[in-house]
């Protein structure tokens, strides 16, 4: 990757690797998540979201901006507004298989219909499709997503915002909501598997009697790197509230299931019996056969870096002597893992800064490669305004993109990892 030297360097706390800020002039910017790179396939551009404000949650019909950063020239340019965003994953911006198109969420503020936009950021040409995006397939042909309207029922920050009266409830085992696909060429949207399908067909069998009186909603979904299998997470709760919102801290039950891309062979990889001990943030291993996540394997509430096969077998620690935290991702070389930390996790520094952790899975050696501030006034309003670094590998797998809160605003950074990746560090 050719990164302009016009981007300012970040030197606080003496990073172990070169770091540059790629949004020095555009406040309020952040990139999507740890499982998608905001960098285009060629390595030239970054597609980011700029918030209209950083002090409160978005309101229905409030616009944010899609920002394109040219990493060769250091130009930062707004390419489109969007009404379909929240404060953690933004508008769920995904690149297609080349630099021609980005895909992101939007909303029609007159009908409150959720929309998926395909934008050529270089020409401004748009294709607007009914539906929404969470993740695009490696070949760029298929988009998957749970219902982005409903996501606020279980957690703020990850979907879109529409008026409350336009957000459906999922009583019982719904056969009309679940995991959706969207064909990027035809714009056809269909329900790949429903919530009811998962409860009926998943193996090992889920005890439906135990969950029949609650509400269940889809959330995260991800293609594996090979594009031949999908993971899908579901969240369940029971409440007597007239309008439940943001139930994340009130005893949700979680499932991680995997399936073929045609919706067959649904397997429970991690169920609520295990997750209730503590855990978060699933991702695919590079081999597309295993999942990684933070999980408490015992009852001591100590997060470990854990792997499990896509069918739920062979659950074990990836490494014994290093605690889990943040958003872990295994490098394609299979030797290294990177993760960050939440502000309150044990590996954080206690002063509003957190580590980007680089871990050698063979030697057990770990190091803080970058220490980045994330504390911001917004978290006093709601935790959904927190700034997570979300370290994500770039397409060349030699750089990391991550978020921080520096100079009183959200900014995006790139760390040059070429001196560590491929070594036995």
Coordinates of C-alpha atoms in Angstrom, one line a residue:
X1 CA 0.0 0.0 0.0
X2 CA 1.2 3.5 -0.9
X3 CA 0.1 5.8 2.0
X4 CA 0.8 9.5 1.5
X5 CA 3.4 11.1 3.8
X6 CA 1.0 14.1 3.9
X7 CA -1.0 12.2 6.5
X8 CA 0.3 13.1 10.0
X9 CA 2.0 10.5 12.1
X10 CA 0.7 9.4 15.4
X11 CA 3.5 9.0 17.9
X12 CA 1.8 9.1 21.3
X13 CA 3.0 6.4 23.7
X14 CA 5.7 5.4 21.2
X15 CA 4.0 2.9 18.9
X16 CA 6.0 -0.2 17.9
X17 CA 5.0 0.4 14.3
X18 CA 4.5 3.4 12.0
X19 CA 1.0 4.9 12.4
X20 CA -0.7 7.7 10.4
X21 CA -4.0 9.5 10.9
X22 CA -5.9 9.3 7.6
X23 CA -8.7 11.8 8.6
X24 CA -6.8 14.7 10.0
X25 CA -9.2 17.3 8.5
X26 CA -12.6 15.6 8.8
X27 CA -13.9 15.3 12.3
X28 CA -16.2 12.6 13.5
X29 CA -15.0 9.9 11.2
X30 CA -14.8 6.2 11.9
X31 CA -14.6 2.9 10.0
X32 CA -17.1 0.1 10.2
X33 CA -15.9 -3.1 12.1
X34 CA -13.1 -5.5 12.8
X35 CA -14.3 -8.0 10.2
X36 CA -14.4 -5.7 7.1
X37 CA -11.6 -3.5 5.8
X38 CA -12.6 0.1 4.9
X39 CA -9.8 0.0 2.4
X40 CA -10.6 -0.7 -1.2
X41 CA -9.3 -3.9 -2.8
X42 CA -6.5 -2.1 -4.6
X43 CA -5.4 -0.4 -1.4
X44 CA -5.9 3.1 -2.7
X45 CA -9.1 4.4 -1.0
X46 CA -10.8 4.3 2.4
X47 CA -14.6 4.5 2.7
X48 CA -15.6 5.9 6.1
X49 CA -18.6 7.5 7.9
X50 CA -18.7 11.0 9.3
X51 CA -21.1 11.6 12.1
X52 CA -23.2 14.9 12.0
X53 CA -22.6 15.2 15.8
X54 CA -20.9 13.0 18.5
X55 CA -22.9 13.9 21.6
X56 CA -26.1 11.8 21.2
X57 CA -27.7 9.0 19.4
X58 CA -29.1 9.7 15.9
X59 CA -32.6 10.7 15.3
X60 CA -34.8 9.3 12.5
X61 CA -34.1 11.2 9.3
X62 CA -30.7 12.6 10.5
X63 CA -28.1 12.5 7.8
X64 CA -24.5 11.4 8.2
X65 CA -21.9 11.4 5.3
X66 CA -20.0 8.8 3.4
X67 CA -16.3 10.0 3.2
X68 CA -13.8 8.8 0.6
X69 CA -10.1 9.2 1.5
X70 CA -7.5 8.8 -1.3
X71 CA -4.5 7.2 0.4
X72 CA -2.2 8.3 -2.4
X73 CA -3.1 12.0 -2.4
X74 CA -4.4 12.4 1.2
X75 CA -7.6 14.0 -0.2
X76 CA -10.7 13.6 2.1
X77 CA -14.0 14.0 0.2
X78 CA -17.7 13.6 1.1
X79 CA -19.3 11.5 -1.6
X80 CA -22.9 11.0 -0.4
X81 CA -25.2 11.6 2.6
X82 CA -27.1 8.7 4.2
X83 CA -30.0 8.4 6.6
X84 CA -29.3 4.7 7.4
X85 CA -26.7 4.6 10.1
X86 CA -25.9 4.2 13.8
X87 CA -23.0 5.0 16.0
X88 CA -21.1 1.7 16.1
X89 CA -21.0 0.3 12.6
X90 CA -22.0 3.5 10.8
X91 CA -23.9 2.7 7.6
X92 CA -22.3 -0.7 7.3
X93 CA -20.1 0.4 4.4
X94 CA -18.7 -2.6 2.4
X95 CA -16.5 -2.5 -0.7
X96 CA -17.3 -4.8 -3.6
X97 CA -14.6 -7.0 -5.2
X98 CA -12.9 -3.9 -6.8
X99 CA -12.6 -0.2 -6.4
X100 CA -15.6 0.6 -8.5
X101 CA -18.4 0.3 -5.9
X102 CA -19.2 0.7 -2.2
X103 CA -22.4 -0.6 -0.6
X104 CA -24.1 1.0 2.4
X105 CA -27.4 1.4 4.2
X106 CA -29.8 4.3 3.7
X107 CA -33.4 5.0 4.6
X108 CA -36.2 6.7 2.7
X109 CA -37.3 9.4 5.2
X110 CA -40.8 9.6 3.7
X111 CA -41.7 5.9 3.8
X112 CA -39.0 4.7 6.3
X113 CA -38.1 1.9 4.0
X114 CA -34.6 0.5 4.6
X115 CA -32.4 0.8 1.5
X116 CA -29.1 -0.6 0.3
X117 CA -27.2 1.7 -2.0
X118 CA -24.5 0.7 -4.5
X119 CA -22.4 3.8 -5.2
X120 CA -19.6 4.5 -7.5
X121 CA -17.7 7.0 -5.4
X122 CA -15.7 8.2 -8.4
X123 CA -18.6 9.1 -10.7
X124 CA -21.5 9.4 -8.2
X125 CA -23.6 6.8 -10.0
X126 CA -26.0 5.1 -7.6
X127 CA -28.2 2.0 -7.6
X128 CA -30.8 1.9 -4.9
X129 CA -32.2 -1.5 -3.7
X130 CA -34.8 -2.3 -1.1
X131 CA -33.3 -4.1 1.8
X132 CA -30.1 -3.5 3.9
X133 CA -26.5 -4.6 4.2
X134 CA -24.4 -6.0 6.9
X135 CA -21.9 -8.0 4.9
X136 CA -21.1 -8.6 1.2
X137 CA -19.8 -11.9 -0.2
X138 CA -16.2 -12.1 -1.3
X139 CA -17.3 -12.2 -4.9
X140 CA -19.5 -9.2 -4.5
X141 CA -22.7 -10.9 -5.7
X142 CA -24.6 -11.4 -2.5
X143 CA -25.4 -9.2 0.5
X144 CA -26.6 -10.7 3.8
X145 CA -28.2 -8.9 6.7
X146 CA -30.6 -9.3 9.6
X147 CA -33.4 -6.7 9.8
X148 CA -31.5 -3.5 10.5
X149 CA -34.7 -1.8 11.8
X150 CA -35.1 -4.4 14.5
X151 CA -31.5 -4.3 15.8
X152 CA -32.2 -1.5 18.3
X153 CA -34.5 -3.9 20.2
X154 CA -31.4 -5.7 21.5
X155 CA -28.6 -3.2 21.1
X156 CA -28.2 0.4 20.0
X157 CA -25.5 1.3 17.4
X158 CA -25.5 -1.4 14.8
X159 CA -28.5 -0.9 12.4
X160 CA -30.6 2.0 11.2
X161 CA -32.9 4.4 13.0
X162 CA -36.5 4.8 12.0
X163 CA -39.4 6.1 14.1
X164 CA -40.2 3.6 16.9
X165 CA -43.7 2.8 15.5
X166 CA -42.0 1.4 12.4
X167 CA -39.9 -1.2 14.2
X168 CA -41.7 -4.6 14.3
X169 CA -41.7 -7.0 17.3
X170 CA -40.7 -10.6 17.0
X171 CA -43.0 -12.5 19.3
X172 CA -42.4 -16.2 19.3
X173 CA -40.7 -18.0 16.4
X174 CA -41.2 -15.7 13.4
X175 CA -41.3 -17.2 10.0
X176 CA -41.2 -13.8 8.3
X177 CA -37.9 -12.4 9.7
X178 CA -34.4 -13.7 10.1
X179 CA -31.4 -13.7 7.7
X180 CA -32.0 -12.0 4.4
X181 CA -30.0 -12.0 1.1
X182 CA -29.8 -9.4 -1.5
X183 CA -28.6 -10.0 -5.1
X184 CA -26.4 -7.0 -6.0
X185 CA -27.1 -7.3 -9.7
X186 CA -30.9 -7.9 -9.8
X187 CA -31.7 -6.2 -6.5
X188 CA -33.8 -9.2 -5.5
X189 CA -34.2 -9.6 -1.7
X190 CA -35.3 -12.8 -0.1
X191 CA -35.5 -14.4 3.4
X192 CA -32.8 -17.0 3.4
X193 CA -33.6 -18.5 6.7
X194 CA -36.3 -17.4 9.2
X195 CA -36.0 -17.4 13.0
X196 CA -38.4 -20.3 13.0
X197 CA -36.2 -22.2 10.5
X198 CA -33.2 -21.9 12.9
X199 CA -35.2 -23.2 15.9
X200 CA -36.7 -26.0 13.8
X201 CA -33.7 -27.2 11.8
X202 CA -30.5 -26.3 13.8
X203 CA -28.3 -29.1 15.1
X204 CA -27.8 -29.8 18.0
X205 CA -31.5 -29.3 18.5
X206 CA -32.7 -26.1 20.3
X207 CA -35.2 -26.6 23.1
X208 CA -38.1 -24.6 21.6
X209 CA -40.3 -25.1 24.7
X210 CA -37.7 -23.0 26.7
X211 CA -37.9 -20.1 24.4
X212 CA -41.5 -20.0 23.0
X213 CA -42.7 -17.1 25.2
X214 CA -39.9 -14.6 24.3
X215 CA -38.7 -12.5 21.4
X216 CA -35.8 -13.4 19.1
X217 CA -33.9 -11.1 16.7
X218 CA -31.1 -11.6 14.2
X219 CA -28.0 -9.5 14.5
X220 CA -24.4 -10.2 13.2
X221 CA -23.8 -12.2 10.0
X222 CA -20.6 -12.9 8.1
X223 CA -19.4 -14.9 5.1
X224 CA -16.3 -16.9 5.7
X225 CA -13.3 -15.9 3.5
X226 CA -14.1 -18.6 1.0
X227 CA -17.7 -17.4 0.6
X228 CA -19.2 -20.9 1.1
X229 CA -20.5 -20.6 4.6
X230 CA -22.3 -18.0 6.7
X231 CA -22.4 -17.3 10.5
X232 CA -25.5 -15.7 11.9
X233 CA -26.1 -14.6 15.5
X234 CA -29.5 -14.5 17.2
X235 CA -30.6 -12.8 20.4
X236 CA -33.5 -13.7 22.6
X237 CA -35.2 -12.1 25.6
X238 CA -38.5 -12.2 27.4
X239 CA -40.1 -8.9 28.7
X240 CA -43.4 -7.4 29.7
X241 CA -42.3 -4.0 28.6
X242 CA -44.6 -2.2 26.1
X243 CA -41.6 -1.2 23.9
X244 CA -38.3 -2.9 24.7
X245 CA -35.1 -1.3 23.5
X246 CA -31.4 -2.0 24.0
X247 CA -31.8 -5.1 26.0
X248 CA -28.1 -6.0 25.8
X249 CA -27.5 -5.6 29.5
X250 CA -30.6 -7.4 30.7
X251 CA -30.0 -11.1 30.3
X252 CA -30.1 -11.8 26.6
X253 CA -29.6 -15.3 25.3
X254 CA -27.3 -15.7 22.4
X255 CA -26.8 -18.2 19.5
X256 CA -24.0 -18.4 17.0
X257 CA -25.2 -20.6 14.1
X258 CA -23.5 -21.4 10.8
X259 CA -25.0 -22.6 7.6
X260 CA -24.4 -23.1 3.9
X261 CA -25.0 -20.2 1.6
X262 CA -28.3 -21.7 0.5
X263 CA -29.5 -21.8 4.1
X264 CA -29.0 -25.6 4.6
X265 CA -27.0 -27.4 7.2
X266 CA -27.7 -25.1 10.1
X267 CA -25.4 -25.8 13.0
X268 CA -25.2 -24.3 16.5
X269 CA -21.6 -23.3 17.0
X270 CA -22.1 -21.5 20.3
X271 CA -25.3 -21.6 22.3
X272 CA -26.6 -19.7 25.3
X273 CA -25.6 -22.4 27.8
X274 CA -21.9 -21.5 27.0
X275 CA -22.3 -17.8 26.2
X276 CA -24.0 -17.0 29.4
X277 CA -20.7 -17.5 31.2
X278 CA -19.4 -14.5 29.3
X279 CA -18.3 -13.8 25.8
X280 CA -18.3 -11.5 22.7
X281 CA -17.2 -10.9 19.1
X282 CA -17.1 -13.9 16.8
X283 CA -15.1 -14.0 13.6
X284 CA -14.1 -16.6 11.0
X285 CA -10.7 -18.1 11.1
X286 CA -8.9 -17.7 7.7
X287 CA -9.5 -21.4 6.9
X288 CA -13.3 -20.8 6.9
X289 CA -13.8 -23.9 9.0
X290 CA -13.4 -22.4 12.5
X291 CA -14.6 -19.4 14.5
X292 CA -12.7 -17.3 16.9
X293 CA -14.2 -15.3 19.8
X294 CA -13.7 -14.1 23.4
X295 CA -15.4 -16.6 25.6
X296 CA -15.4 -17.8 29.2
X297 CA -14.9 -21.6 29.1
X298 CA -15.1 -22.0 32.8
X299 CA -17.3 -20.4 35.4
X300 CA -14.5 -18.0 36.6
X301 CA -15.7 -15.2 34.2
X302 CA -12.2 -15.0 32.7
X303 CA -12.3 -14.2 29.0
X304 CA -10.1 -16.4 26.8
X305 CA -9.3 -16.4 23.2
X306 CA -11.3 -19.4 22.0
X307 CA -11.8 -21.3 18.8
X308 CA -14.6 -23.6 17.8
X309 CA -15.4 -25.5 14.7
X310 CA -18.3 -24.2 12.6
X311 CA -20.5 -27.2 13.7
X312 CA -19.9 -26.5 17.4
X313 CA -17.2 -29.2 18.0
X314 CA -13.7 -28.9 19.3
X315 CA -14.2 -25.8 21.4
X316 CA -10.9 -24.9 23.1
X317 CA -8.5 -22.0 23.9
X318 CA -6.5 -20.7 21.1
X319 CA -3.8 -19.8 23.5
X320 CA -3.5 -20.4 27.2
X321 CA -1.5 -17.6 28.8
X322 CA -3.1 -14.5 27.2
X323 CA -6.5 -13.2 28.2
X324 CA -9.2 -12.4 25.7
X325 CA -10.4 -8.8 25.0
X326 CA -11.9 -6.6 22.3
X327 CA -12.3 -7.7 18.7
X328 CA -9.9 -10.6 17.9
X329 CA -8.9 -11.6 14.3
X330 CA -6.4 -14.2 13.2
X331 CA -4.0 -13.2 10.4
X332 CA -4.1 -15.5 7.3
X333 CA -0.6 -16.7 8.2
X334 CA -2.2 -18.5 11.1
X335 CA 0.7 -17.3 13.3
X336 CA -0.5 -14.0 14.5
X337 CA -3.7 -12.5 16.0
X338 CA -4.6 -8.9 16.6
X339 CA -7.2 -7.5 19.0
X340 CA -8.1 -4.3 20.9
X341 CA -9.8 -3.7 24.2
X342 CA -12.8 -2.0 25.6
X343 CA -12.0 0.9 28.0
X344 CA -13.1 -1.1 31.1
X345 CA -11.4 -4.4 30.2
X346 CA -8.6 -5.7 32.4
X347 CA -5.9 -5.2 29.7
X348 CA -6.8 -1.5 29.2
X349 CA -4.7 1.1 30.8
X350 CA -7.3 2.7 33.0
X351 CA -6.8 6.2 31.7
X352 CA -9.1 6.2 28.6
X353 CA -6.5 4.6 26.4
X354 CA -6.5 1.0 25.2
X355 CA -4.0 -1.3 23.5
X356 CA -3.9 -2.8 20.0
X357 CA -2.5 -6.2 20.9
X358 CA -0.4 -8.3 18.6
X359 CA -0.1 -11.9 19.6
X360 CA 2.1 -14.7 18.4
X361 CA -0.1 -17.8 18.7
X362 CA 2.9 -20.2 18.7
X363 CA 5.3 -18.6 21.2
X364 CA 2.6 -17.0 23.3
X365 CA 4.3 -13.7 23.1
X366 CA 2.1 -10.6 23.1
X367 CA 2.8 -6.9 22.8
X368 CA 1.0 -3.6 22.6
X369 CA 1.8 -2.2 19.2
X370 CA -0.3 1.0 19.6
X371 CA -1.8 2.7 22.6
X372 CA -4.8 4.8 21.4
X373 CA -7.2 7.1 23.3
X374 CA -10.9 6.1 23.0
X375 CA -12.5 7.9 26.0
X376 CA -15.0 10.5 24.9
X377 CA -17.8 12.6 26.5
X378 CA -20.5 10.7 24.6
X379 CA -20.1 7.6 26.8
X380 CA -21.6 9.6 29.7
X381 CA -24.8 9.8 27.7
X382 CA -24.9 6.2 26.5
X383 CA -22.4 3.4 26.0
X384 CA -23.6 3.2 22.3
X385 CA -21.5 6.3 21.7
X386 CA -18.2 4.6 22.7
X387 CA -15.3 4.6 20.3
X388 CA -14.1 1.0 19.6
X389 CA -10.8 0.7 17.7
X390 CA -12.1 -2.2 15.7
X391 CA -8.7 -3.1 14.2
X392 CA -9.2 -4.5 10.7
X393 CA -6.6 -6.0 8.3
X394 CA -6.3 -4.2 5.0
X395 CA -6.5 -6.2 1.7
X396 CA -2.7 -6.7 1.6
X397 CA -2.8 -8.0 5.2
X398 CA 0.2 -5.8 6.0
X399 CA -1.6 -2.9 7.6
X400 CA -4.2 -2.3 10.2
X401 CA -7.0 0.3 10.2
X402 CA -8.4 1.4 13.5
X403 CA -10.5 4.1 15.2
X404 CA -9.5 6.4 18.0
X405 CA -10.7 9.5 19.8
X406 CA -7.9 12.1 19.4
X407 CA -8.0 15.8 19.5
X408 CA -11.6 15.8 20.8
X409 CA -13.1 13.8 17.9
X410 CA -13.2 10.4 16.2
X411 CA -10.4 9.8 13.8
X412 CA -9.2 6.8 11.7
X413 CA -5.6 5.5 11.7
X414 CA -3.5 3.1 9.7
X415 CA -0.6 1.1 11.2
X416 CA 2.1 -0.3 9.0
X417 CA 2.5 -3.9 10.2
X418 CA 4.8 -5.1 7.4
X419 CA 7.8 -5.2 9.8
X420 CA 6.0 -7.7 12.1
X421 CA 3.8 -9.8 9.8
X422 CA 5.8 -12.6 8.3
X423 CA 8.2 -12.6 11.2
X424 CA 8.3 -14.8 14.3
X425 CA 7.6 -11.8 16.6

